[in-house]
Amino acid sequence: MGTDGRRSGFRPGKGNTEGVTAGKGKTDGVAVTATTAAASASCQYRCIECNQEAKELYRDYSHGVLKITICKSCQKPVDKYIEYDPVIILINAILCRAQAYRHILFNTKINMHGKLCVFCLLCEAYLRWWQLQDSSRSVDPDDFIRYAKEWDFYRMFAIASLEQTAYFTGIFTFLWVERRRTAKKALNFALLLKALLLSSYGKLLLIPAVIWEHDYTPLCLRLIKVFVLTSNFQAIRVTLNVNRKLSFLAILSGLLVESAMVYFFQRMARALGSDCAIYKSQDF
């Protein structure tokens, strides 16, 4: 990451030289167009303070002397977190600081959102499966082993996946309609999806909450839900650079679509005479 930033930092002078000779012919014009596109593509970083684009995070001088790039807009370091320990960055992300989110989403190359999504869904499926097993009040070990071999866990995983898909669909639909109404630039759905998946890491806390069960477990599960929604809220703000009101309405739209899908499955299960216990007493 740092190497790419260093290389792009020394190219602008060469691009300007080509721009001066652009009027000599068609070939030079094509070269200038390519140079301009390359310069635009090189602005792959963001200032964590003002969200302005930046070509590099730091510059590497001789003998290993590094100097953090200063943002031309806010006159602050583009990304101070490149010198921080990952634990400090994680703590700032848990505190939902916008600067930490910008560092993670724009200035690092983290491609673990797919694996994190699957693992979070497994955690949520385990919680639902545990609640379903707990409602049966079975104490026979043989019966528990038989129960564990059934397909209920996979059914819980499918339900959790559908609910999360509905939640994201509600968010994307609202933001897409809002952007169309205000005639703003198109959404980067890939980046927004990555931000939402990474900001859902709070679901990993479901497993400790279930393992160390106590009287306050339902309260802990609700607090985890609030934390995940808050993280999603901040991820939308940082990714799209929008205000709090729009982010809140996007989260609310996702919850409404998710609740509508849950209600639909409840009605369908009742109509078929199936057991609806999977939707009862769900704390998450």
PDB file of C-alpha atoms in Angstrom:
ATOM      1  CA  MET A   1       0.000   0.000   0.000  1.00  0.00           C
ATOM      2  CA  GLY A   2       2.730   2.393   0.956  1.00  0.00           C
ATOM      3  CA  THR A   3       4.752   1.519  -2.171  1.00  0.00           C
ATOM      4  CA  ASP A   4       1.826   2.390  -4.446  1.00  0.00           C
ATOM      5  CA  GLY A   5       1.352   5.689  -2.669  1.00  0.00           C
ATOM      6  CA  ARG A   6       5.038   6.492  -2.969  1.00  0.00           C
ATOM      7  CA  ARG A   7       5.167   5.801  -6.674  1.00  0.00           C
ATOM      8  CA  SER A   8       2.096   7.841  -7.481  1.00  0.00           C
ATOM      9  CA  GLY A   9       3.487  10.772  -5.502  1.00  0.00           C
ATOM     10  CA  PHE A  10       6.368  11.363  -7.942  1.00  0.00           C
ATOM     11  CA  ARG A  11       4.368  11.194 -11.181  1.00  0.00           C
ATOM     12  CA  PRO A  12       2.434  14.495 -11.355  1.00  0.00           C
ATOM     13  CA  GLY A  13       5.408  16.500 -12.668  1.00  0.00           C
ATOM     14  CA  LYS A  14       5.788  14.233 -15.661  1.00  0.00           C
ATOM     15  CA  GLY A  15       2.102  14.446 -16.416  1.00  0.00           C
ATOM     16  CA  ASN A  16       2.264  18.251 -16.464  1.00  0.00           C
ATOM     17  CA  THR A  17       5.107  18.173 -19.010  1.00  0.00           C
ATOM     18  CA  GLU A  18       3.010  16.096 -21.347  1.00  0.00           C
ATOM     19  CA  GLY A  19       0.112  18.470 -20.857  1.00  0.00           C
ATOM     20  CA  VAL A  20       2.188  21.427 -22.142  1.00  0.00           C
ATOM     21  CA  THR A  21       2.945  19.643 -25.412  1.00  0.00           C
ATOM     22  CA  ALA A  22      -0.633  18.529 -25.927  1.00  0.00           C
ATOM     23  CA  GLY A  23      -1.336  20.972 -28.753  1.00  0.00           C
ATOM     24  CA  LYS A  24       1.252  19.535 -31.138  1.00  0.00           C
ATOM     25  CA  GLY A  25      -0.875  16.809 -32.567  1.00  0.00           C
ATOM     26  CA  LYS A  26      -3.496  14.137 -32.195  1.00  0.00           C
ATOM     27  CA  THR A  27      -1.039  11.646 -30.767  1.00  0.00           C
ATOM     28  CA  ASP A  28      -0.042  14.020 -27.995  1.00  0.00           C
ATOM     29  CA  GLY A  29      -3.717  14.654 -27.244  1.00  0.00           C
ATOM     30  CA  VAL A  30      -4.297  10.952 -26.730  1.00  0.00           C
ATOM     31  CA  ALA A  31      -1.252  10.815 -24.460  1.00  0.00           C
ATOM     32  CA  VAL A  32      -2.574  13.683 -22.359  1.00  0.00           C
ATOM     33  CA  THR A  33      -5.958  11.986 -22.038  1.00  0.00           C
ATOM     34  CA  ALA A  34      -4.297   8.793 -20.852  1.00  0.00           C
ATOM     35  CA  THR A  35      -2.126  10.747 -18.419  1.00  0.00           C
ATOM     36  CA  THR A  36      -5.148  12.561 -17.001  1.00  0.00           C
ATOM     37  CA  ALA A  37      -7.006   9.289 -16.517  1.00  0.00           C
ATOM     38  CA  ALA A  38      -3.973   7.765 -14.826  1.00  0.00           C
ATOM     39  CA  ALA A  39      -3.645  10.754 -12.506  1.00  0.00           C
ATOM     40  CA  SER A  40      -7.315  10.502 -11.604  1.00  0.00           C
ATOM     41  CA  ALA A  41      -7.009   6.775 -10.952  1.00  0.00           C
ATOM     42  CA  SER A  42      -3.960   7.356  -8.743  1.00  0.00           C
ATOM     43  CA  CYS A  43      -6.112   9.298  -6.233  1.00  0.00           C
ATOM     44  CA  GLN A  44      -7.087   6.082  -4.522  1.00  0.00           C
ATOM     45  CA  TYR A  45      -6.687   7.278  -0.935  1.00  0.00           C
ATOM     46  CA  ARG A  46      -8.831   9.547   1.231  1.00  0.00           C
ATOM     47  CA  CYS A  47      -8.040  12.050   3.937  1.00  0.00           C
ATOM     48  CA  ILE A  48      -9.472  10.638   7.151  1.00  0.00           C
ATOM     49  CA  GLU A  49     -10.324  14.129   8.413  1.00  0.00           C
ATOM     50  CA  CYS A  50     -12.100  15.825   5.479  1.00  0.00           C
ATOM     51  CA  ASN A  51     -12.688  12.871   3.102  1.00  0.00           C
ATOM     52  CA  GLN A  52     -10.814  14.556   0.230  1.00  0.00           C
ATOM     53  CA  GLU A  53      -8.950  12.387  -2.270  1.00  0.00           C
ATOM     54  CA  ALA A  54      -5.200  11.998  -1.926  1.00  0.00           C
ATOM     55  CA  LYS A  55      -2.536  10.511  -4.172  1.00  0.00           C
ATOM     56  CA  GLU A  56      -0.328   9.183  -1.396  1.00  0.00           C
ATOM     57  CA  LEU A  57      -0.319   8.560   2.329  1.00  0.00           C
ATOM     58  CA  TYR A  58       3.372   9.210   2.913  1.00  0.00           C
ATOM     59  CA  ARG A  59       6.578   9.861   1.029  1.00  0.00           C
ATOM     60  CA  ASP A  60       9.671   7.723   1.460  1.00  0.00           C
ATOM     61  CA  TYR A  61      12.901   9.706   1.274  1.00  0.00           C
ATOM     62  CA  SER A  62      16.402   8.272   1.246  1.00  0.00           C
ATOM     63  CA  HIS A  63      17.772   6.268   4.163  1.00  0.00           C
ATOM     64  CA  GLY A  64      14.283   5.194   5.286  1.00  0.00           C
ATOM     65  CA  VAL A  65      13.092   8.695   6.214  1.00  0.00           C
ATOM     66  CA  LEU A  66       9.283   8.777   5.974  1.00  0.00           C
ATOM     67  CA  LYS A  67       7.060  11.838   5.986  1.00  0.00           C
ATOM     68  CA  ILE A  68       3.280  11.654   6.262  1.00  0.00           C
ATOM     69  CA  THR A  69       1.483  13.543   3.502  1.00  0.00           C
ATOM     70  CA  ILE A  70      -0.421  16.664   4.531  1.00  0.00           C
ATOM     71  CA  CYS A  71      -3.897  17.141   3.079  1.00  0.00           C
ATOM     72  CA  LYS A  72      -4.158  20.199   0.835  1.00  0.00           C
ATOM     73  CA  SER A  73      -7.743  20.812   1.930  1.00  0.00           C
ATOM     74  CA  CYS A  74      -7.673  20.640   5.738  1.00  0.00           C
ATOM     75  CA  GLN A  75      -3.889  20.946   6.274  1.00  0.00           C
ATOM     76  CA  LYS A  76      -3.874  17.854   8.488  1.00  0.00           C
ATOM     77  CA  PRO A  77      -2.147  14.487   7.995  1.00  0.00           C
ATOM     78  CA  VAL A  78      -3.944  12.457   5.335  1.00  0.00           C
ATOM     79  CA  ASP A  79      -3.917   9.322   7.483  1.00  0.00           C
ATOM     80  CA  LYS A  80      -2.320   9.360  10.921  1.00  0.00           C
ATOM     81  CA  TYR A  81      -3.395   5.750  11.514  1.00  0.00           C
ATOM     82  CA  ILE A  82      -0.641   4.369   9.278  1.00  0.00           C
ATOM     83  CA  GLU A  83       1.683   4.855  12.274  1.00  0.00           C
ATOM     84  CA  TYR A  84      -0.734   3.354  14.803  1.00  0.00           C
ATOM     85  CA  ASP A  85      -0.830  -0.161  16.147  1.00  0.00           C
ATOM     86  CA  PRO A  86      -3.713  -2.286  14.754  1.00  0.00           C
ATOM     87  CA  VAL A  87      -5.114  -2.652  18.275  1.00  0.00           C
ATOM     88  CA  ILE A  88      -5.474   1.131  18.562  1.00  0.00           C
ATOM     89  CA  ILE A  89      -7.203   1.230  15.182  1.00  0.00           C
ATOM     90  CA  LEU A  90      -9.590  -1.524  16.283  1.00  0.00           C
ATOM     91  CA  ILE A  91     -10.440   0.354  19.479  1.00  0.00           C
ATOM     92  CA  ASN A  92     -11.185   3.496  17.480  1.00  0.00           C
ATOM     93  CA  ALA A  93     -13.372   1.469  15.115  1.00  0.00           C
ATOM     94  CA  ILE A  94     -15.278   0.017  18.079  1.00  0.00           C
ATOM     95  CA  LEU A  95     -15.834   3.598  19.244  1.00  0.00           C
ATOM     96  CA  CYS A  96     -17.308   4.270  15.760  1.00  0.00           C
ATOM     97  CA  ARG A  97     -14.866   7.052  14.927  1.00  0.00           C
ATOM     98  CA  ALA A  98     -15.279   8.232  11.345  1.00  0.00           C
ATOM     99  CA  GLN A  99     -11.503   8.611  10.918  1.00  0.00           C
ATOM    100  CA  ALA A 100     -10.907   4.949  11.748  1.00  0.00           C
ATOM    101  CA  TYR A 101     -13.638   3.878   9.324  1.00  0.00           C
ATOM    102  CA  ARG A 102     -12.117   5.954   6.499  1.00  0.00           C
ATOM    103  CA  HIS A 103      -8.702   4.450   7.201  1.00  0.00           C
ATOM    104  CA  ILE A 104     -10.064   0.908   7.015  1.00  0.00           C
ATOM    105  CA  LEU A 105     -12.340   1.411   4.002  1.00  0.00           C
ATOM    106  CA  PHE A 106     -10.264   3.708   1.794  1.00  0.00           C
ATOM    107  CA  ASN A 107      -6.618   3.488   2.832  1.00  0.00           C
ATOM    108  CA  THR A 108      -6.184  -0.230   3.435  1.00  0.00           C
ATOM    109  CA  LYS A 109      -6.723  -3.283   1.286  1.00  0.00           C
ATOM    110  CA  ILE A 110      -8.864  -5.525   3.462  1.00  0.00           C
ATOM    111  CA  ASN A 111     -10.595  -8.272   1.480  1.00  0.00           C
ATOM    112  CA  MET A 112     -11.913 -10.373   4.341  1.00  0.00           C
ATOM    113  CA  HIS A 113     -15.489  -9.041   4.214  1.00  0.00           C
ATOM    114  CA  GLY A 114     -16.787 -12.169   2.464  1.00  0.00           C
ATOM    115  CA  LYS A 115     -15.349 -14.540   5.053  1.00  0.00           C
ATOM    116  CA  LEU A 116     -16.450 -12.230   7.858  1.00  0.00           C
ATOM    117  CA  CYS A 117     -20.001 -12.232   6.483  1.00  0.00           C
ATOM    118  CA  VAL A 118     -20.171 -16.037   6.449  1.00  0.00           C
ATOM    119  CA  PHE A 119     -18.754 -16.279   9.962  1.00  0.00           C
ATOM    120  CA  CYS A 120     -21.208 -13.682  11.299  1.00  0.00           C
ATOM    121  CA  LEU A 121     -24.099 -15.570   9.706  1.00  0.00           C
ATOM    122  CA  LEU A 122     -22.864 -18.764  11.350  1.00  0.00           C
ATOM    123  CA  CYS A 123     -22.816 -16.979  14.717  1.00  0.00           C
ATOM    124  CA  GLU A 124     -26.359 -15.723  14.226  1.00  0.00           C
ATOM    125  CA  ALA A 125     -27.527 -19.142  13.040  1.00  0.00           C
ATOM    126  CA  TYR A 126     -25.980 -20.744  16.117  1.00  0.00           C
ATOM    127  CA  LEU A 127     -27.818 -18.258  18.345  1.00  0.00           C
ATOM    128  CA  ARG A 128     -31.148 -19.069  16.708  1.00  0.00           C
ATOM    129  CA  TRP A 129     -30.434 -22.793  16.839  1.00  0.00           C
ATOM    130  CA  TRP A 130     -29.491 -22.485  20.537  1.00  0.00           C
ATOM    131  CA  GLN A 131     -32.722 -20.623  21.303  1.00  0.00           C
ATOM    132  CA  LEU A 132     -34.744 -23.236  19.425  1.00  0.00           C
ATOM    133  CA  GLN A 133     -33.017 -26.073  21.297  1.00  0.00           C
ATOM    134  CA  ASP A 134     -33.419 -24.266  24.613  1.00  0.00           C
ATOM    135  CA  SER A 135     -37.173 -23.939  24.060  1.00  0.00           C
ATOM    136  CA  SER A 136     -37.506 -27.737  23.800  1.00  0.00           C
ATOM    137  CA  ARG A 137     -36.205 -28.193  27.386  1.00  0.00           C
ATOM    138  CA  SER A 138     -34.602 -31.518  26.485  1.00  0.00           C
ATOM    139  CA  VAL A 139     -32.107 -32.922  29.002  1.00  0.00           C
ATOM    140  CA  ASP A 140     -31.501 -36.340  27.461  1.00  0.00           C
ATOM    141  CA  PRO A 141     -27.942 -36.443  26.023  1.00  0.00           C
ATOM    142  CA  ASP A 142     -28.943 -38.957  23.385  1.00  0.00           C
ATOM    143  CA  ASP A 143     -31.839 -36.766  22.356  1.00  0.00           C
ATOM    144  CA  PHE A 144     -29.535 -33.753  22.156  1.00  0.00           C
ATOM    145  CA  ILE A 145     -27.100 -35.634  19.909  1.00  0.00           C
ATOM    146  CA  ARG A 146     -29.987 -36.661  17.668  1.00  0.00           C
ATOM    147  CA  TYR A 147     -31.208 -33.093  17.618  1.00  0.00           C
ATOM    148  CA  ALA A 148     -27.752 -31.767  16.693  1.00  0.00           C
ATOM    149  CA  LYS A 149     -27.673 -34.019  13.635  1.00  0.00           C
ATOM    150  CA  GLU A 150     -30.862 -32.586  12.212  1.00  0.00           C
ATOM    151  CA  TRP A 151     -31.104 -29.842   9.628  1.00  0.00           C
ATOM    152  CA  ASP A 152     -32.355 -27.152  11.997  1.00  0.00           C
ATOM    153  CA  PHE A 153     -29.019 -25.379  12.127  1.00  0.00           C
ATOM    154  CA  TYR A 154     -28.877 -25.108   8.339  1.00  0.00           C
ATOM    155  CA  ARG A 155     -32.426 -23.828   8.349  1.00  0.00           C
ATOM    156  CA  MET A 156     -31.424 -21.151  10.841  1.00  0.00           C
ATOM    157  CA  PHE A 157     -28.478 -20.231   8.618  1.00  0.00           C
ATOM    158  CA  ALA A 158     -30.768 -19.872   5.599  1.00  0.00           C
ATOM    159  CA  ILE A 159     -33.207 -17.700   7.560  1.00  0.00           C
ATOM    160  CA  ALA A 160     -30.400 -15.473   8.857  1.00  0.00           C
ATOM    161  CA  SER A 161     -29.048 -15.107   5.311  1.00  0.00           C
ATOM    162  CA  LEU A 162     -32.453 -14.145   3.926  1.00  0.00           C
ATOM    163  CA  GLU A 163     -33.048 -11.606   6.669  1.00  0.00           C
ATOM    164  CA  GLN A 164     -29.652  -9.995   6.140  1.00  0.00           C
ATOM    165  CA  THR A 165     -30.271  -9.888   2.385  1.00  0.00           C
ATOM    166  CA  ALA A 166     -33.601  -8.163   2.983  1.00  0.00           C
ATOM    167  CA  TYR A 167     -31.926  -5.703   5.352  1.00  0.00           C
ATOM    168  CA  PHE A 168     -29.249  -4.775   2.808  1.00  0.00           C
ATOM    169  CA  THR A 169     -31.829  -4.611   0.011  1.00  0.00           C
ATOM    170  CA  GLY A 170     -33.857  -2.074   1.978  1.00  0.00           C
ATOM    171  CA  ILE A 171     -30.763   0.074   2.540  1.00  0.00           C
ATOM    172  CA  PHE A 172     -29.630  -0.078  -1.090  1.00  0.00           C
ATOM    173  CA  THR A 173     -33.114   0.642  -2.425  1.00  0.00           C
ATOM    174  CA  PHE A 174     -33.595   3.695  -0.231  1.00  0.00           C
ATOM    175  CA  LEU A 175     -30.177   5.134  -1.074  1.00  0.00           C
ATOM    176  CA  TRP A 176     -30.638   4.448  -4.793  1.00  0.00           C
ATOM    177  CA  VAL A 177     -34.017   6.211  -4.827  1.00  0.00           C
ATOM    178  CA  GLU A 178     -32.572   9.113  -2.836  1.00  0.00           C
ATOM    179  CA  ARG A 179     -29.653   9.523  -5.232  1.00  0.00           C
ATOM    180  CA  ARG A 180     -31.997   9.400  -8.234  1.00  0.00           C
ATOM    181  CA  ARG A 181     -34.241  12.025  -6.652  1.00  0.00           C
ATOM    182  CA  THR A 182     -31.406  14.411  -5.855  1.00  0.00           C
ATOM    183  CA  ALA A 183     -29.632  13.753  -9.193  1.00  0.00           C
ATOM    184  CA  LYS A 184     -26.340  12.963  -7.490  1.00  0.00           C
ATOM    185  CA  LYS A 185     -23.645  10.639  -8.776  1.00  0.00           C
ATOM    186  CA  ALA A 186     -24.301   6.919  -8.842  1.00  0.00           C
ATOM    187  CA  LEU A 187     -23.712   4.792  -5.777  1.00  0.00           C
ATOM    188  CA  ASN A 188     -20.699   2.545  -5.430  1.00  0.00           C
ATOM    189  CA  PHE A 189     -22.684  -0.505  -4.338  1.00  0.00           C
ATOM    190  CA  ALA A 190     -19.593  -2.712  -4.103  1.00  0.00           C
ATOM    191  CA  LEU A 191     -17.864  -0.371  -1.656  1.00  0.00           C
ATOM    192  CA  LEU A 192     -21.063   0.168   0.331  1.00  0.00           C
ATOM    193  CA  LEU A 193     -21.645  -3.588   0.604  1.00  0.00           C
ATOM    194  CA  LYS A 194     -18.061  -4.078   1.775  1.00  0.00           C
ATOM    195  CA  ALA A 195     -18.525  -1.341   4.384  1.00  0.00           C
ATOM    196  CA  LEU A 196     -21.762  -2.866   5.684  1.00  0.00           C
ATOM    197  CA  LEU A 197     -20.267  -6.348   5.900  1.00  0.00           C
ATOM    198  CA  LEU A 198     -17.148  -5.169   7.706  1.00  0.00           C
ATOM    199  CA  SER A 199     -19.165  -3.013  10.105  1.00  0.00           C
ATOM    200  CA  SER A 200     -21.272  -6.041  11.086  1.00  0.00           C
ATOM    201  CA  TYR A 201     -18.340  -7.550  12.982  1.00  0.00           C
ATOM    202  CA  GLY A 202     -20.234  -6.989  16.230  1.00  0.00           C
ATOM    203  CA  LYS A 203     -22.193 -10.167  15.540  1.00  0.00           C
ATOM    204  CA  LEU A 204     -19.102 -12.101  16.559  1.00  0.00           C
ATOM    205  CA  LEU A 205     -19.973 -11.172  20.141  1.00  0.00           C
ATOM    206  CA  LEU A 206     -23.027 -13.436  19.928  1.00  0.00           C
ATOM    207  CA  ILE A 207     -20.967 -16.550  20.597  1.00  0.00           C
ATOM    208  CA  PRO A 208     -19.462 -15.347  23.930  1.00  0.00           C
ATOM    209  CA  ALA A 209     -22.892 -14.075  24.976  1.00  0.00           C
ATOM    210  CA  VAL A 210     -24.358 -17.545  24.413  1.00  0.00           C
ATOM    211  CA  ILE A 211     -21.449 -19.527  25.878  1.00  0.00           C
ATOM    212  CA  TRP A 212     -21.335 -17.537  29.118  1.00  0.00           C
ATOM    213  CA  GLU A 213     -25.071 -17.534  29.632  1.00  0.00           C
ATOM    214  CA  HIS A 214     -26.505 -15.610  32.571  1.00  0.00           C
ATOM    215  CA  ASP A 215     -29.614 -13.699  33.568  1.00  0.00           C
ATOM    216  CA  TYR A 216     -28.600 -10.674  31.497  1.00  0.00           C
ATOM    217  CA  THR A 217     -28.057 -12.573  28.245  1.00  0.00           C
ATOM    218  CA  PRO A 218     -31.222 -11.158  26.560  1.00  0.00           C
ATOM    219  CA  LEU A 219     -30.070  -7.640  27.427  1.00  0.00           C
ATOM    220  CA  CYS A 220     -26.593  -8.365  26.047  1.00  0.00           C
ATOM    221  CA  LEU A 221     -28.087  -9.625  22.792  1.00  0.00           C
ATOM    222  CA  ARG A 222     -30.121  -6.445  22.397  1.00  0.00           C
ATOM    223  CA  LEU A 223     -27.060  -4.303  23.087  1.00  0.00           C
ATOM    224  CA  ILE A 224     -25.130  -6.236  20.439  1.00  0.00           C
ATOM    225  CA  LYS A 225     -27.949  -5.540  17.982  1.00  0.00           C
ATOM    226  CA  VAL A 226     -27.789  -1.813  18.766  1.00  0.00           C
ATOM    227  CA  PHE A 227     -24.002  -1.834  18.356  1.00  0.00           C
ATOM    228  CA  VAL A 228     -24.221  -3.508  14.928  1.00  0.00           C
ATOM    229  CA  LEU A 229     -26.844  -1.006  13.751  1.00  0.00           C
ATOM    230  CA  THR A 230     -24.710   1.887  15.010  1.00  0.00           C
ATOM    231  CA  SER A 231     -21.686   0.520  13.151  1.00  0.00           C
ATOM    232  CA  ASN A 232     -23.738   0.165   9.953  1.00  0.00           C
ATOM    233  CA  PHE A 233     -24.982   3.719  10.430  1.00  0.00           C
ATOM    234  CA  GLN A 234     -21.427   5.043  10.649  1.00  0.00           C
ATOM    235  CA  ALA A 235     -20.292   2.928   7.691  1.00  0.00           C
ATOM    236  CA  ILE A 236     -22.972   4.480   5.463  1.00  0.00           C
ATOM    237  CA  ARG A 237     -22.005   7.991   6.593  1.00  0.00           C
ATOM    238  CA  VAL A 238     -18.317   7.432   5.869  1.00  0.00           C
ATOM    239  CA  THR A 239     -18.710   5.570   2.584  1.00  0.00           C
ATOM    240  CA  LEU A 240     -21.188   7.959   0.959  1.00  0.00           C
ATOM    241  CA  ASN A 241     -20.182  11.111   2.873  1.00  0.00           C
ATOM    242  CA  VAL A 242     -23.809  11.860   3.772  1.00  0.00           C
ATOM    243  CA  ASN A 243     -25.454  13.415   6.819  1.00  0.00           C
ATOM    244  CA  ARG A 244     -26.763  11.571   9.867  1.00  0.00           C
ATOM    245  CA  LYS A 245     -30.410  11.936   8.853  1.00  0.00           C
ATOM    246  CA  LEU A 246     -29.934  10.126   5.555  1.00  0.00           C
ATOM    247  CA  SER A 247     -27.932   7.352   7.211  1.00  0.00           C
ATOM    248  CA  PHE A 248     -30.599   6.902   9.877  1.00  0.00           C
ATOM    249  CA  LEU A 249     -33.370   6.702   7.270  1.00  0.00           C
ATOM    250  CA  ALA A 250     -31.366   4.136   5.296  1.00  0.00           C
ATOM    251  CA  ILE A 251     -30.949   1.933   8.386  1.00  0.00           C
ATOM    252  CA  LEU A 252     -34.641   2.348   9.196  1.00  0.00           C
ATOM    253  CA  SER A 253     -35.594   1.303   5.654  1.00  0.00           C
ATOM    254  CA  GLY A 254     -33.462  -1.811   5.953  1.00  0.00           C
ATOM    255  CA  LEU A 255     -35.085  -2.750   9.261  1.00  0.00           C
ATOM    256  CA  LEU A 256     -38.569  -2.236   7.810  1.00  0.00           C
ATOM    257  CA  VAL A 257     -37.861  -4.505   4.839  1.00  0.00           C
ATOM    258  CA  GLU A 258     -36.325  -7.120   7.142  1.00  0.00           C
ATOM    259  CA  SER A 259     -39.331  -6.983   9.497  1.00  0.00           C
ATOM    260  CA  ALA A 260     -41.707  -7.279   6.545  1.00  0.00           C
ATOM    261  CA  MET A 261     -39.942 -10.426   5.372  1.00  0.00           C
ATOM    262  CA  VAL A 262     -40.058 -11.943   8.883  1.00  0.00           C
ATOM    263  CA  TYR A 263     -43.778 -11.181   9.077  1.00  0.00           C
ATOM    264  CA  PHE A 264     -44.288 -12.801   5.669  1.00  0.00           C
ATOM    265  CA  PHE A 265     -42.559 -16.005   6.781  1.00  0.00           C
ATOM    266  CA  GLN A 266     -44.581 -16.056   9.988  1.00  0.00           C
ATOM    267  CA  ARG A 267     -47.835 -15.826   8.042  1.00  0.00           C
ATOM    268  CA  MET A 268     -46.689 -18.471   5.585  1.00  0.00           C
ATOM    269  CA  ALA A 269     -45.655 -20.842   8.398  1.00  0.00           C
ATOM    270  CA  ARG A 270     -49.012 -20.417  10.129  1.00  0.00           C
ATOM    271  CA  ALA A 271     -50.870 -21.009   6.869  1.00  0.00           C
ATOM    272  CA  LEU A 272     -48.959 -24.240   6.316  1.00  0.00           C
ATOM    273  CA  GLY A 273     -49.461 -25.305   9.932  1.00  0.00           C
ATOM    274  CA  SER A 274     -45.719 -25.336  10.533  1.00  0.00           C
ATOM    275  CA  ASP A 275     -43.933 -24.560  13.778  1.00  0.00           C
ATOM    276  CA  CYS A 276     -43.179 -20.839  14.121  1.00  0.00           C
ATOM    277  CA  ALA A 277     -40.905 -21.233  17.112  1.00  0.00           C
ATOM    278  CA  ILE A 278     -37.954 -20.061  15.064  1.00  0.00           C
ATOM    279  CA  TYR A 279     -39.440 -16.565  15.082  1.00  0.00           C
ATOM    280  CA  LYS A 280     -40.447 -16.515  18.731  1.00  0.00           C
ATOM    281  CA  SER A 281     -38.386 -14.824  21.413  1.00  0.00           C
ATOM    282  CA  GLN A 282     -35.657 -13.809  19.004  1.00  0.00           C
ATOM    283  CA  ASP A 283     -33.464 -11.344  20.865  1.00  0.00           C
ATOM    284  CA  PHE A 284     -31.291 -10.620  17.849  1.00  0.00           C
TER     285      PHE A 284
END
